Coordinates of C-alpha atoms in Angstrom, one line a residue:
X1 CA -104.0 -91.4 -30.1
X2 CA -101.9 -89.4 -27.7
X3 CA -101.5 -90.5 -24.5
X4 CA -101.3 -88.7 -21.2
X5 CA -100.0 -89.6 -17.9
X6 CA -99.9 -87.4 -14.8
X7 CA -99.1 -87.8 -10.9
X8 CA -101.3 -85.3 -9.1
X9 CA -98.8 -84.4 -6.6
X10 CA -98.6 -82.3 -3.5
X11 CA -96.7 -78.7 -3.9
X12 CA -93.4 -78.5 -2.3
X13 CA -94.5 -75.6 -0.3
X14 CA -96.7 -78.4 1.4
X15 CA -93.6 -80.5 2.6
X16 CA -92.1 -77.1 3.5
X17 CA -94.8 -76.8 6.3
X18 CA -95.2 -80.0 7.4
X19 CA -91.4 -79.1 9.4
X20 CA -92.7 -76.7 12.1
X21 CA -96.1 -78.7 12.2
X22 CA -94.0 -82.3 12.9
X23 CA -91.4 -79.4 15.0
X24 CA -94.6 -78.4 16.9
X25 CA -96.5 -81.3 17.5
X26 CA -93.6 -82.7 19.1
X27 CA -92.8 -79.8 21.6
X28 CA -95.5 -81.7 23.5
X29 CA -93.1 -84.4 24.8
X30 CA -90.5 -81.6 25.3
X31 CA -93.1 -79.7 27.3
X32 CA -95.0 -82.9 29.0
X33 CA -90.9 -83.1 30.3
X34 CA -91.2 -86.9 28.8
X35 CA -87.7 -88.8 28.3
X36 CA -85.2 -88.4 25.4
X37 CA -86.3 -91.6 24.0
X38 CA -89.8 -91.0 24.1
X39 CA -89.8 -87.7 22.5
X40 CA -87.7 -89.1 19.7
X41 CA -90.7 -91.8 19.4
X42 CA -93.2 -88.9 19.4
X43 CA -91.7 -86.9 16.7
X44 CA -90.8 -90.1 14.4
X45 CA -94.6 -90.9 14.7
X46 CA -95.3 -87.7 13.9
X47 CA -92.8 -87.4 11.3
X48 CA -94.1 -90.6 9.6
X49 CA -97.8 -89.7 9.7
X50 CA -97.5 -86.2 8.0
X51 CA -95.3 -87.8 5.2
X52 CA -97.4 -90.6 4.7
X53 CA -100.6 -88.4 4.1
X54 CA -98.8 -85.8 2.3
X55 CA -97.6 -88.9 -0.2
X56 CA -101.0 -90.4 -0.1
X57 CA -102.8 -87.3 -1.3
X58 CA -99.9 -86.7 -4.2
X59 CA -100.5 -90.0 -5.2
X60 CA -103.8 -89.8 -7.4
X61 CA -102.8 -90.2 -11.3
X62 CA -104.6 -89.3 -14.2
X63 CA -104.1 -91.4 -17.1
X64 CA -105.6 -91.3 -20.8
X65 CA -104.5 -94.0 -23.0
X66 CA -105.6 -97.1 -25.1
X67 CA -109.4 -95.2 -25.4
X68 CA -109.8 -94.3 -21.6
X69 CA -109.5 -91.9 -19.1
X70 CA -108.4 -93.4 -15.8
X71 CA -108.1 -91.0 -12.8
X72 CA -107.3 -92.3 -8.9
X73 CA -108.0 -95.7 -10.1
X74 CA -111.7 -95.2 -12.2
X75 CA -111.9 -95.8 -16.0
X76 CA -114.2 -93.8 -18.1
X77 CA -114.5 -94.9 -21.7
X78 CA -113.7 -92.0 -24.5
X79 CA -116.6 -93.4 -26.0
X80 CA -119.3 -91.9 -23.5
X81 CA -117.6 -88.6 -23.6
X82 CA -120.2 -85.9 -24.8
X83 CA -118.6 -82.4 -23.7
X84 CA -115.1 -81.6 -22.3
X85 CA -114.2 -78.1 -20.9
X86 CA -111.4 -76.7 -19.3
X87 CA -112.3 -75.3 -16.3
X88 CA -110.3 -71.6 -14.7
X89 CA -110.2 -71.4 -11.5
X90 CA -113.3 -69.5 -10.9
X91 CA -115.4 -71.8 -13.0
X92 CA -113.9 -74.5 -11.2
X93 CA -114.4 -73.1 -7.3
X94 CA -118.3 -72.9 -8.8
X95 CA -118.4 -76.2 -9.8
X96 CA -116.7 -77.4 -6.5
X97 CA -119.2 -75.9 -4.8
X98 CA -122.7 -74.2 -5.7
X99 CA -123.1 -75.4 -9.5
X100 CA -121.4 -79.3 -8.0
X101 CA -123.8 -82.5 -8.4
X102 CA -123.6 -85.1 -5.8
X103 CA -123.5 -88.1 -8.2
X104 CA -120.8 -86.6 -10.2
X105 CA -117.5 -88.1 -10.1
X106 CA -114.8 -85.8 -9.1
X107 CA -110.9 -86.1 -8.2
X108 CA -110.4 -82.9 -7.3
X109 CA -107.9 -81.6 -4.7
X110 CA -107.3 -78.4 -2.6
X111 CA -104.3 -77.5 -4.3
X112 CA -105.5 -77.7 -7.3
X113 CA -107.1 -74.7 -8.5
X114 CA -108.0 -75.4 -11.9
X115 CA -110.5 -78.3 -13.6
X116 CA -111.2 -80.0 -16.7
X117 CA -115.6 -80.9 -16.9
X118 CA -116.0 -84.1 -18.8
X119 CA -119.6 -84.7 -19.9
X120 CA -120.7 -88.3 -20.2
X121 CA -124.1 -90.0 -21.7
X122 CA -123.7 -93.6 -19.9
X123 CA -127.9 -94.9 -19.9
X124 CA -126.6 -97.8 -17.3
X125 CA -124.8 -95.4 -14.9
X126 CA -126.0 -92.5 -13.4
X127 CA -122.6 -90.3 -13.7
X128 CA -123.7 -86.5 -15.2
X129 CA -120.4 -85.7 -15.3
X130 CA -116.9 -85.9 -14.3
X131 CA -114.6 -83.3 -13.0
X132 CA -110.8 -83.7 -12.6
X133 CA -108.8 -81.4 -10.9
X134 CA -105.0 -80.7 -12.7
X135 CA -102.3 -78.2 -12.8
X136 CA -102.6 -78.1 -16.9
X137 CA -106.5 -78.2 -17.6
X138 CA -106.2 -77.3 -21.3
X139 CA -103.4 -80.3 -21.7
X140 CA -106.1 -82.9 -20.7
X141 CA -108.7 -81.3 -22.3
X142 CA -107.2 -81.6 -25.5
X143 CA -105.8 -85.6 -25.1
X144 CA -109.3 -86.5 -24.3
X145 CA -110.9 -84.6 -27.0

């Protein structure tokens, strides 16, 4: 069995624009005229905070190995899996949003653009379906085939 191990991680472009927003945001001291040492607070705060959530949204990995899928820290057993399709980006957008069950499990991402649909017959749960989000849909689609 092949395994499969992936970080879903935040585009550099996205670090590239969190400058002028942390650059920005702390203009405010500058322009509130607030001290030197308080400015530096505001824009180490600010600083902190965008890195942190632009780390805590890379941090979701999907993982297929020993006869399970595991993505952002759920396991799904190969076992249930009835259908898996890799997902374009239009099919994907449609099944983000008008074709999308509420009691499907999704990791799914704005950066993302493209899906893999895993089907799953589980009588004890009521999961339809899952749908991961990844760079490479036909990759995963394959592994957990």
């Amino acid at each position: 069995m092949r395994v499969y191990r992936k970080r879903l991680a935040v585009p550099l472009a996205w670090w590239v624009l969190a400058v002028p927003v942390v650059v920005l945001l702390g203009a405010y001291g500058i322009y509130a005229n607030l001290s030197g040492p308080v400015v530096v607070v505001i824009y180490a705060v600010f600083t902190v905070g965008c890195a942190g959530a632009l780390l805590m949204w890379g941090s979701s990995l999907i993982e297929v190995v020993d006869g399970e899928l595991r993505a952002a820290g759920t396991v799904l057993p190969l076992s249930q899996v009835t259908e898996v399709r890799a997902l374009d980006a239009r099919q994907a957008e449609a099944m983000r949003g008008p074709r999308a069950d509420p009691a499907a499990h999704t990791l799914i991402r704005p950066y993302l653009k493209t899906a893999v649909y895993i089907a799953i017959h589980d009588p004890a749960d009521q999961v339809p379906y899952w749908l991961i989000g990844t760079r490479r849909p036909d990759d995963l689609a394959a592994v957990i085939e």
